[in-house]
XYZ file of N, CA and C in Angstrom:
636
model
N 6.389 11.660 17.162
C 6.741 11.198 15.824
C 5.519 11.258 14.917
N 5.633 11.476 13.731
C 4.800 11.777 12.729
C 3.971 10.836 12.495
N 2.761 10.127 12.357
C 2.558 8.884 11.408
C 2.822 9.530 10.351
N 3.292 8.283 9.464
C 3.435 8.446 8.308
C 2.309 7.793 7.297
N 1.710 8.595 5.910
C 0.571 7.872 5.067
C 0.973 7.747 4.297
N 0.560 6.758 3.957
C -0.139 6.534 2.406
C -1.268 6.957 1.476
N -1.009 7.439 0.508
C -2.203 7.517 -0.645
C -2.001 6.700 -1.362
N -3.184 5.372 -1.495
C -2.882 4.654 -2.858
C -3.862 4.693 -3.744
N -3.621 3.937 -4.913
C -4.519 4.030 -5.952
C -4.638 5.363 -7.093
N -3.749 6.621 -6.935
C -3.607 7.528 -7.425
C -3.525 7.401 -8.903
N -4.959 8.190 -9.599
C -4.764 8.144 -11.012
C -4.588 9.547 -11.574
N -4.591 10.779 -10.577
C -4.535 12.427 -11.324
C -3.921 12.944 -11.026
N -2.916 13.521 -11.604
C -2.143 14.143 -11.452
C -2.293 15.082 -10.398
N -3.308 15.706 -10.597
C -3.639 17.268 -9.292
C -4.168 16.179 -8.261
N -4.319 15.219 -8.127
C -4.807 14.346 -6.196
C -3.430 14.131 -6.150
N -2.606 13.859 -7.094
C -1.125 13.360 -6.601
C -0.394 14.823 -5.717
N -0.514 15.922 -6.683
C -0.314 17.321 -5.870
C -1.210 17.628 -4.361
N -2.098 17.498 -4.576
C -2.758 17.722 -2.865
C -2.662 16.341 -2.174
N -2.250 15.020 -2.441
C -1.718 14.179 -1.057
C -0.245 14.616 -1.009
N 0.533 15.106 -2.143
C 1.774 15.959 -1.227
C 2.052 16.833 -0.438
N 0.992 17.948 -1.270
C 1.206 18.946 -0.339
C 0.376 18.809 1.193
N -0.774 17.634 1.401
C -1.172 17.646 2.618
C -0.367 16.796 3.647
N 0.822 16.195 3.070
C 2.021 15.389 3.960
C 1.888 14.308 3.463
N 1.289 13.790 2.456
C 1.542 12.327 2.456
C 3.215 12.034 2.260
N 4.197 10.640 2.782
C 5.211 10.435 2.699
C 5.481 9.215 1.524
N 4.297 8.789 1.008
C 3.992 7.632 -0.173
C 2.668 7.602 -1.042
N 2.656 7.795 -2.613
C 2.194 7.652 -3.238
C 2.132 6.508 -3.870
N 1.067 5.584 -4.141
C 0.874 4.450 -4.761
C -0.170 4.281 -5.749
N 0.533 3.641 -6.465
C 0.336 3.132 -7.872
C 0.004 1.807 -8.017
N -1.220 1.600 -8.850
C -1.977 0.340 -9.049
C -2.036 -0.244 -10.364
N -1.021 -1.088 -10.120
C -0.973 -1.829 -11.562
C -1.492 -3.169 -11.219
N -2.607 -3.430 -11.227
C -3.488 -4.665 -11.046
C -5.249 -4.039 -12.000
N -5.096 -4.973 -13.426
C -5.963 -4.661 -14.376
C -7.649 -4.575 -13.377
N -8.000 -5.632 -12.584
C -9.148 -5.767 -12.201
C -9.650 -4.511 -11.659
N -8.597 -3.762 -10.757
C -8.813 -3.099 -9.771
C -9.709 -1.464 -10.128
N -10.440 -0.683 -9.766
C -10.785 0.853 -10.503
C -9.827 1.895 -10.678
N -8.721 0.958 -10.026
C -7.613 1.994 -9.680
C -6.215 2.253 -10.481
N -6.627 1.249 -11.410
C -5.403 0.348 -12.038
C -5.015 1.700 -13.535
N -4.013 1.779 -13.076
C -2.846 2.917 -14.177
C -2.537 1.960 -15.574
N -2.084 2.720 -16.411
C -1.280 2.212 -17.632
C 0.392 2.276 -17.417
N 1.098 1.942 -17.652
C 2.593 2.387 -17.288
C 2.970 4.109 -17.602
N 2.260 4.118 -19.267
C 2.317 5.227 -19.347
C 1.670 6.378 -18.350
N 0.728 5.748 -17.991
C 0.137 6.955 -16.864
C 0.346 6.641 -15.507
N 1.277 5.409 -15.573
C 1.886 5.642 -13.838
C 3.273 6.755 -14.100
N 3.946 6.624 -15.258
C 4.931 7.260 -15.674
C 4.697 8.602 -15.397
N 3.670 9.365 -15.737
C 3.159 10.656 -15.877
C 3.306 11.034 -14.388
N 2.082 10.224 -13.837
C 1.972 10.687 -12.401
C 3.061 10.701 -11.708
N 4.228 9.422 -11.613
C 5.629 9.600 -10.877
C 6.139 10.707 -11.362
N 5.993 11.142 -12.683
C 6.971 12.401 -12.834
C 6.387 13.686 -12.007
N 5.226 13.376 -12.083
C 4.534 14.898 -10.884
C 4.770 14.669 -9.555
N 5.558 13.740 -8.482
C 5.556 13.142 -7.620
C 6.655 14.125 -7.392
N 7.001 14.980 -6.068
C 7.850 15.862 -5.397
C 9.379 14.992 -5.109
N 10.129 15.624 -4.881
C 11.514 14.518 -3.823
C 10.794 14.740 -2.607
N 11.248 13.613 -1.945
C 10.789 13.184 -0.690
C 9.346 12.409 -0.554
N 8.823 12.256 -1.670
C 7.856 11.379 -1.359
C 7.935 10.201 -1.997
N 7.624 9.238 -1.632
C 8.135 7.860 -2.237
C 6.919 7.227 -3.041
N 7.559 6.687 -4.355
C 6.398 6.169 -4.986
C 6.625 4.985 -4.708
N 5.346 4.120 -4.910
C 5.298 3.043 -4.462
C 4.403 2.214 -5.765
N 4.846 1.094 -6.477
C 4.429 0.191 -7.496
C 3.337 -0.682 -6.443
N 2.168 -0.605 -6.777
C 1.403 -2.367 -6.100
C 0.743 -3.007 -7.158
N 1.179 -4.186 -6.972
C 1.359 -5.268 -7.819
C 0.848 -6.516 -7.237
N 0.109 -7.251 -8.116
C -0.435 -8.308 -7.748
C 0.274 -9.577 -8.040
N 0.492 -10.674 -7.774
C 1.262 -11.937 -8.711
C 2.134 -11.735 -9.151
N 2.939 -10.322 -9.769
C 3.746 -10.316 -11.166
C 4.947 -10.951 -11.454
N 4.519 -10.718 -12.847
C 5.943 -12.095 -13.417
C 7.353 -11.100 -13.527
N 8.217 -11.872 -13.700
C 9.693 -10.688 -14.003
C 9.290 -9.782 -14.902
N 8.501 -10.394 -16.019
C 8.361 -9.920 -17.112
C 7.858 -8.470 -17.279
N 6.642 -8.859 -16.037
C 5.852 -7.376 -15.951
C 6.599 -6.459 -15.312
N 7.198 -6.885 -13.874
C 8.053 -6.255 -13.245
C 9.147 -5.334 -13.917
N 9.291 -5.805 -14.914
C 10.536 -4.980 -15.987
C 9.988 -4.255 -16.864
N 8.594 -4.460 -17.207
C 8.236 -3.511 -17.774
C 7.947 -2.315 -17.679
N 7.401 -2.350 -16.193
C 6.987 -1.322 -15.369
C 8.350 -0.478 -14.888
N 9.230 -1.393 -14.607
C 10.267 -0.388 -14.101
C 11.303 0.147 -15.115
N 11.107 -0.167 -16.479
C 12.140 0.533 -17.489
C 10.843 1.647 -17.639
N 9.896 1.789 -17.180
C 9.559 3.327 -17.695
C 9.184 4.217 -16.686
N 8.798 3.183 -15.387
C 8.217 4.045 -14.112
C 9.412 4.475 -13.162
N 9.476 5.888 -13.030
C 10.158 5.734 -11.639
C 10.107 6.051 -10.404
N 10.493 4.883 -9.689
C 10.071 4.055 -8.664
C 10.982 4.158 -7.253
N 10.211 3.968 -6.313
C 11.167 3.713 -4.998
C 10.636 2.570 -3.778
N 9.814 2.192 -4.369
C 9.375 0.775 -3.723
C 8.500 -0.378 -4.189
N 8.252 -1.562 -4.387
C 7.421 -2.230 -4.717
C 6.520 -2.930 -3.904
N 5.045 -2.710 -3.877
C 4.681 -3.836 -2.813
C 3.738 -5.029 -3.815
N 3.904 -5.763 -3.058
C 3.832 -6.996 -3.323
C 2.560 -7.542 -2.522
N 1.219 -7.277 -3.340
C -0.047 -7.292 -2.983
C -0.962 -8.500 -3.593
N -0.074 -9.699 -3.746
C -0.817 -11.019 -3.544
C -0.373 -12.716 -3.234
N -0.288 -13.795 -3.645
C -0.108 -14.718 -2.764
C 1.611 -15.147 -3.172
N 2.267 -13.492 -3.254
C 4.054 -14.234 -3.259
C 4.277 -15.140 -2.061
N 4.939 -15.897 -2.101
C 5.953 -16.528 -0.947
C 6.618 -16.084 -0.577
N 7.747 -15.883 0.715
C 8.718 -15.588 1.128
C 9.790 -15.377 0.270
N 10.090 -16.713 -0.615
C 11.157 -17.391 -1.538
C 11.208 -15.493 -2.781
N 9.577 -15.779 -3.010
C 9.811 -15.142 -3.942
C 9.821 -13.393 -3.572
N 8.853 -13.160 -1.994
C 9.792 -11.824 -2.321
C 11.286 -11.537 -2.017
N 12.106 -12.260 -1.826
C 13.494 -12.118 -0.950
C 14.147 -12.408 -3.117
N 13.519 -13.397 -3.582
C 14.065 -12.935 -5.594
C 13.378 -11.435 -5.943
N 12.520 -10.870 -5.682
C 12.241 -9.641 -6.356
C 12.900 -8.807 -5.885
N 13.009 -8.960 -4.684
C 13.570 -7.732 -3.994
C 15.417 -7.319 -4.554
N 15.884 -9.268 -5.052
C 17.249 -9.279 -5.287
C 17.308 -8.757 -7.009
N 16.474 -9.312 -7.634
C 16.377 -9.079 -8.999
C 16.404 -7.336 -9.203
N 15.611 -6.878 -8.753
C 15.193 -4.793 -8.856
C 15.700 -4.315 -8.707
N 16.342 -4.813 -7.246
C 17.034 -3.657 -6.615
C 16.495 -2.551 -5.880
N 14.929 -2.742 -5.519
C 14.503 -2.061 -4.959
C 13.483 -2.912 -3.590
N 13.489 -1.751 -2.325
C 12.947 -2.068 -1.285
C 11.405 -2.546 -2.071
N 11.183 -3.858 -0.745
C 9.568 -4.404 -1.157
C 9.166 -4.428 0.042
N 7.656 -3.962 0.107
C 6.717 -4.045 0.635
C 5.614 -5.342 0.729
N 5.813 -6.019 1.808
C 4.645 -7.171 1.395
C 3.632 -6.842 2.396
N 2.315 -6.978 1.575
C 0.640 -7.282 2.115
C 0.711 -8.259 2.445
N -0.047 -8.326 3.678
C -0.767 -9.839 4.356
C -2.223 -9.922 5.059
N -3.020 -10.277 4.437
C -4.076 -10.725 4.638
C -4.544 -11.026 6.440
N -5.400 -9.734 6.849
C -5.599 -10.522 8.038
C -7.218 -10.415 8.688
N -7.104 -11.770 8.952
C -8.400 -11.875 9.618
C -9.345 -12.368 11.061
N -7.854 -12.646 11.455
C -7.795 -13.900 13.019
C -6.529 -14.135 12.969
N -6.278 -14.574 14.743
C -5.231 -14.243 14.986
C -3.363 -15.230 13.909
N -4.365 -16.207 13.755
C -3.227 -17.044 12.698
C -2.638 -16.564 11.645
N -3.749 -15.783 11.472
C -2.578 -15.285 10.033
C -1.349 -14.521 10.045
N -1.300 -14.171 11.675
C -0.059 -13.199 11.629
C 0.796 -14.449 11.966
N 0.481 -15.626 11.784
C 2.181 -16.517 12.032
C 2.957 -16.485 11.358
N 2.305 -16.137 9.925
C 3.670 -15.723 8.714
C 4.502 -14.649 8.633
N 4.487 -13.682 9.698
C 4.655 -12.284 9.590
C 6.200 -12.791 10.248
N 6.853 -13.737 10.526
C 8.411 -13.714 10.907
C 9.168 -14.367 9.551
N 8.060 -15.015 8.692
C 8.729 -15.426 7.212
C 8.964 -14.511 6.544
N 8.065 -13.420 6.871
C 7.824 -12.347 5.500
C 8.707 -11.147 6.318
N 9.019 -11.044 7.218
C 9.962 -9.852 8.092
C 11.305 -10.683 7.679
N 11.331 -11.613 7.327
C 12.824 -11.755 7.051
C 13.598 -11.911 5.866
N 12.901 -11.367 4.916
C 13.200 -10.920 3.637
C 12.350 -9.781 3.118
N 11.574 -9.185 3.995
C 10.847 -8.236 3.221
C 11.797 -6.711 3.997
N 11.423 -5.128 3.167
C 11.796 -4.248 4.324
C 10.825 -3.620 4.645
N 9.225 -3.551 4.440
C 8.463 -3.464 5.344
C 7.460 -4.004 4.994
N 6.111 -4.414 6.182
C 5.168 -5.542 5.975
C 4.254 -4.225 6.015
N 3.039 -4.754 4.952
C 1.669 -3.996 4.948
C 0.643 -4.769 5.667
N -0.447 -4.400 6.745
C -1.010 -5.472 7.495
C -2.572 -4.912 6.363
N -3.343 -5.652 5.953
C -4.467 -5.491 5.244
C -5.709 -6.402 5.910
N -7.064 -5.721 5.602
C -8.065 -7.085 5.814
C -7.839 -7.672 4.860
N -8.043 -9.300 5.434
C -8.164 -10.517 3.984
C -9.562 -10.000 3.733
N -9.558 -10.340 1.785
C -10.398 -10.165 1.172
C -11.638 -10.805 1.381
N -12.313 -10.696 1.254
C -13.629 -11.817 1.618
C -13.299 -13.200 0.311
N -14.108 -14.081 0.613
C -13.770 -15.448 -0.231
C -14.397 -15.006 -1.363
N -14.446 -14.721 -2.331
C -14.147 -14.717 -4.183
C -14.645 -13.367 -4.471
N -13.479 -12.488 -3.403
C -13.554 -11.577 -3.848
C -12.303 -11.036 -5.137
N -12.907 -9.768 -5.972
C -12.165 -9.954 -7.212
C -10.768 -9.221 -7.113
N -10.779 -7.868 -5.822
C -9.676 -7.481 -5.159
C -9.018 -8.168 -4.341
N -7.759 -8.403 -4.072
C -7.281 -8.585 -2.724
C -6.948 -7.459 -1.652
N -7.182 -6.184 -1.797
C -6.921 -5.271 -0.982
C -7.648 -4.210 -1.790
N -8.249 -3.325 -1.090
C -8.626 -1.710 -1.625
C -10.442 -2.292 -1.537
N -10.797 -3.073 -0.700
C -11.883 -3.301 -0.427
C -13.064 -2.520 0.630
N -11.994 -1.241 1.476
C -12.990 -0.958 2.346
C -13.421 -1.688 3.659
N -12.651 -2.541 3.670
C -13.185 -3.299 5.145
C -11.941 -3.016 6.081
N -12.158 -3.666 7.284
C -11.110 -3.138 8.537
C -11.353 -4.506 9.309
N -10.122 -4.789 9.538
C -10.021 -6.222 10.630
C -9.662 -5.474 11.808
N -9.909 -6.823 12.433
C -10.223 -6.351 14.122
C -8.753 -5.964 14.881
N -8.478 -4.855 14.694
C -7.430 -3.833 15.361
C -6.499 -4.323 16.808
N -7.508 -5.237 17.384
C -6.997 -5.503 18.475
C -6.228 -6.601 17.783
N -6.160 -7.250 17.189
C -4.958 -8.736 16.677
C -3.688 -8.020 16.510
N -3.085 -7.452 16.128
C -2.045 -6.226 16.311
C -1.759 -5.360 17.328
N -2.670 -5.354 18.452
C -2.182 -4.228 19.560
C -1.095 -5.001 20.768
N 0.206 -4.798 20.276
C 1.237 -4.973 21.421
C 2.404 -6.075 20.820
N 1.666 -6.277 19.271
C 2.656 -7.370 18.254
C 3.637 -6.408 18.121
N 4.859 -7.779 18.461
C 6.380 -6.756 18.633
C 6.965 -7.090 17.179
N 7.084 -5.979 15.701
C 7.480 -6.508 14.749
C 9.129 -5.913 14.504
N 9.788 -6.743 14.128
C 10.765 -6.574 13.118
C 11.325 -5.693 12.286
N 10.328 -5.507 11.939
C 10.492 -4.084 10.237
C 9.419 -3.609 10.630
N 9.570 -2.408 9.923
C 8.487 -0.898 9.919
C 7.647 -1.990 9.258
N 5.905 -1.254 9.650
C 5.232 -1.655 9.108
C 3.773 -0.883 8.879
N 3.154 -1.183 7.910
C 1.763 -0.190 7.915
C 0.757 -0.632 7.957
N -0.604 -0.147 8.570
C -1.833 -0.540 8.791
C -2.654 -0.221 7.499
N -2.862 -1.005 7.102
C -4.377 -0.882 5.967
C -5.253 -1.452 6.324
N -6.376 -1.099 5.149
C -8.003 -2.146 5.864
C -9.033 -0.921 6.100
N -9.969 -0.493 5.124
C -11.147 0.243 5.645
C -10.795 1.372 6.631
N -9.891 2.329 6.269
C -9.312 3.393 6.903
C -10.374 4.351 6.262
N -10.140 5.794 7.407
C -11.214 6.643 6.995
C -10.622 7.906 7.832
N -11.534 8.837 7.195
C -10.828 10.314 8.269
C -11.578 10.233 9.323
N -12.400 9.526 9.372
C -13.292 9.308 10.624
C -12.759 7.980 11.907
N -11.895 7.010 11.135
C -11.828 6.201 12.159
C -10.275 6.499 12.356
N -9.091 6.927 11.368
C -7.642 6.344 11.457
C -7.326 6.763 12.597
N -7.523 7.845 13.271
C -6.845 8.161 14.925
C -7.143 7.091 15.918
N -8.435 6.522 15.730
C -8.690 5.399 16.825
C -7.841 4.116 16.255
N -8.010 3.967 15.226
C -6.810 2.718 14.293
C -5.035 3.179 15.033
N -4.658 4.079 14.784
C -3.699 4.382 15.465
C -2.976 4.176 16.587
N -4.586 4.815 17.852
C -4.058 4.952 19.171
C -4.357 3.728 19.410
N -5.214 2.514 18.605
C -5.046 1.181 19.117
C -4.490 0.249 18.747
N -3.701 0.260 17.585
C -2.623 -0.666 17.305
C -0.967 0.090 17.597
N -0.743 1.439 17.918
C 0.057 1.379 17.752
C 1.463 2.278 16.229
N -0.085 1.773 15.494
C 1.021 1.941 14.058
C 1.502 3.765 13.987
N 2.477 3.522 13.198
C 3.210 4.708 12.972
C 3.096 4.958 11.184
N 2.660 4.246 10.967
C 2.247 4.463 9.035
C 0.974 3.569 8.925
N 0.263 4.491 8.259
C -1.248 3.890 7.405
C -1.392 4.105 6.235
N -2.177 3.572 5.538
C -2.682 3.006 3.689
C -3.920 3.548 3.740
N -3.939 4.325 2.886
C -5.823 4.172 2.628
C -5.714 4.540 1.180
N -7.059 4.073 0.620
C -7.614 4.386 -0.714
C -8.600 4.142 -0.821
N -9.831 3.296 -0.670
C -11.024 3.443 -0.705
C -11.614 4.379 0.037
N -10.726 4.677 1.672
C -11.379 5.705 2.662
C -11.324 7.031 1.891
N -10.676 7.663 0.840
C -10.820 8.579 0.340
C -11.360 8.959 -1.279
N -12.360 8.333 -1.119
C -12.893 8.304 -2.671
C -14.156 8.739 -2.269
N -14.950 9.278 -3.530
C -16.251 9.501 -3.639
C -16.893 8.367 -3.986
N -16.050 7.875 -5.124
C -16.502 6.457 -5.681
C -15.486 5.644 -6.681
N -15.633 4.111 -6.588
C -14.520 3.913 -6.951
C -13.378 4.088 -7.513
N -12.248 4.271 -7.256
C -11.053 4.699 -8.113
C -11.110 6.237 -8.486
N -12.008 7.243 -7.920
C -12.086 8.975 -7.617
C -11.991 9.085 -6.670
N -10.774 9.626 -6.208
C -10.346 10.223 -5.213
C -10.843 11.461 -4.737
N -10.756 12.006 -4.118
C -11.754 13.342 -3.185
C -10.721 14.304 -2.719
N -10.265 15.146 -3.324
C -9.294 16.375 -2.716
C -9.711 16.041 -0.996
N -11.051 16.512 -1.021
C -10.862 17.336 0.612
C -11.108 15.638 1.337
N -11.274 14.649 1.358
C -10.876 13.150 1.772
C -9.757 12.932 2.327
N -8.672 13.514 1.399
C -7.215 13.350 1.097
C -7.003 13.698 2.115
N -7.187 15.152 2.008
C -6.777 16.191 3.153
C -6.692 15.499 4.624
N -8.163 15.378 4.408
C -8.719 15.448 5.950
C -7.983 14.181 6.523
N -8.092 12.871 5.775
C -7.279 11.681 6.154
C -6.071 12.150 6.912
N -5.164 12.792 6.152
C -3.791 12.845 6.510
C -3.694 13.654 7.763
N -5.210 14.482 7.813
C -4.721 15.298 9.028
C -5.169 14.601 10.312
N -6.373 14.446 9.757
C -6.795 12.864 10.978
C -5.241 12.343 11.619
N -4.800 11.298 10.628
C -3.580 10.541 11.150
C -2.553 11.011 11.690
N -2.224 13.153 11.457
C -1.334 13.265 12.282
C -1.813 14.073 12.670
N -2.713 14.390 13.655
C -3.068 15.009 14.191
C -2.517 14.676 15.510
């Protein structure tokens, strides 16, 4: 079976064309102002329209209110939302009902406790993103470049599909793989030159790493 990737953070049109054509199965979009990565609607708009069939775009979103949520989706189009900061259960099982579209929730991990929430969030989410927690006051919650310890996940029996993030690289994701297990990975800092520039041949090599 294939792993399946992710490219997130996508701001150009031509990186959106070479993580398709190198297999990516999800493109993501960063609508979180802090982040280097962070789109305008109008230019998440652009980029989804260069986005192939069969690859799924993906909204990540931090906190957001309905408000934003609707803004983004009367102009972006979309085929998943993830949900990349401190929602509750309550509230992704309302976004997910409000949209109408599949959500993705991030969870912070750093030791073995934090995966106790992962049967709250599998039961209203349709797939969980596993991420390192951010360090304490840090200004991202995800797209930081770091990697939690792989083994807290090796042999966790989950629920819903789910994907590995956290300090991925074309150099490490095959060992991330053959030791958790996962069948889909996230990266975006592992393929940059520097923040929020993505790297054609990064891209590449990532995706081939992971299915290799």
């Amino acid at each position: 079976m294939t792993t399946r990737v992710k490219i997130c953070g996508l701001r150009e049109p031509a990186h959106v064309a070479v993580a398709a054509e190198a297999g990516a199965a999800y493109i993501g979009l960063v609508f979180f102002e802090k982040s280097p990565r962070h789109v305008s609607i109008t230019e998440a708009r652009n980029l989804a329209l260069e986005v192939p069939p069969g690859v799924a775009k993906v909204a990540l979103v931090v906190n957001a209110s309905d408000e934003e949520l609707g803004a983004i989706l009367d102009r972006v189009p979309l085929d998943m939302l993830q949900l990349h900061g401190r929602e509750t259960p309550a509230r992704v099982a309302e976004i997910r009902a409000r949209f109408g579209l599949p959500v993705m929730k991030a969870l912070g991990v750093a030791e073995a406790s934090d995966l106790a929430v992962l049967p709250d969030y599998e039961a209203v989410a349709d797939q969980i993103l596993l991420d390192a927690k951010a360090p304490k006051g840090a200004a991202l919650p995800g797209g930081n470049g770091l990697a939690f310890d792989w083994r807290l996940v090796a042999g966790q029996v989950f629920e819903k599909p789910w994907m590995l993030a956290g300090g991925l690289t074309p150099d490490n994701v095959a060992e991330a793989i053959a030791r958790t297990g996962a069948r889909q990975v996230d990266v975006s800092s592992g393929v940059e030159s520097a923040p929020g520039v993505k790297d054609p041949a990064l891209i590449r090599a990532f995706i081939a790493a992971a299915q290799g």
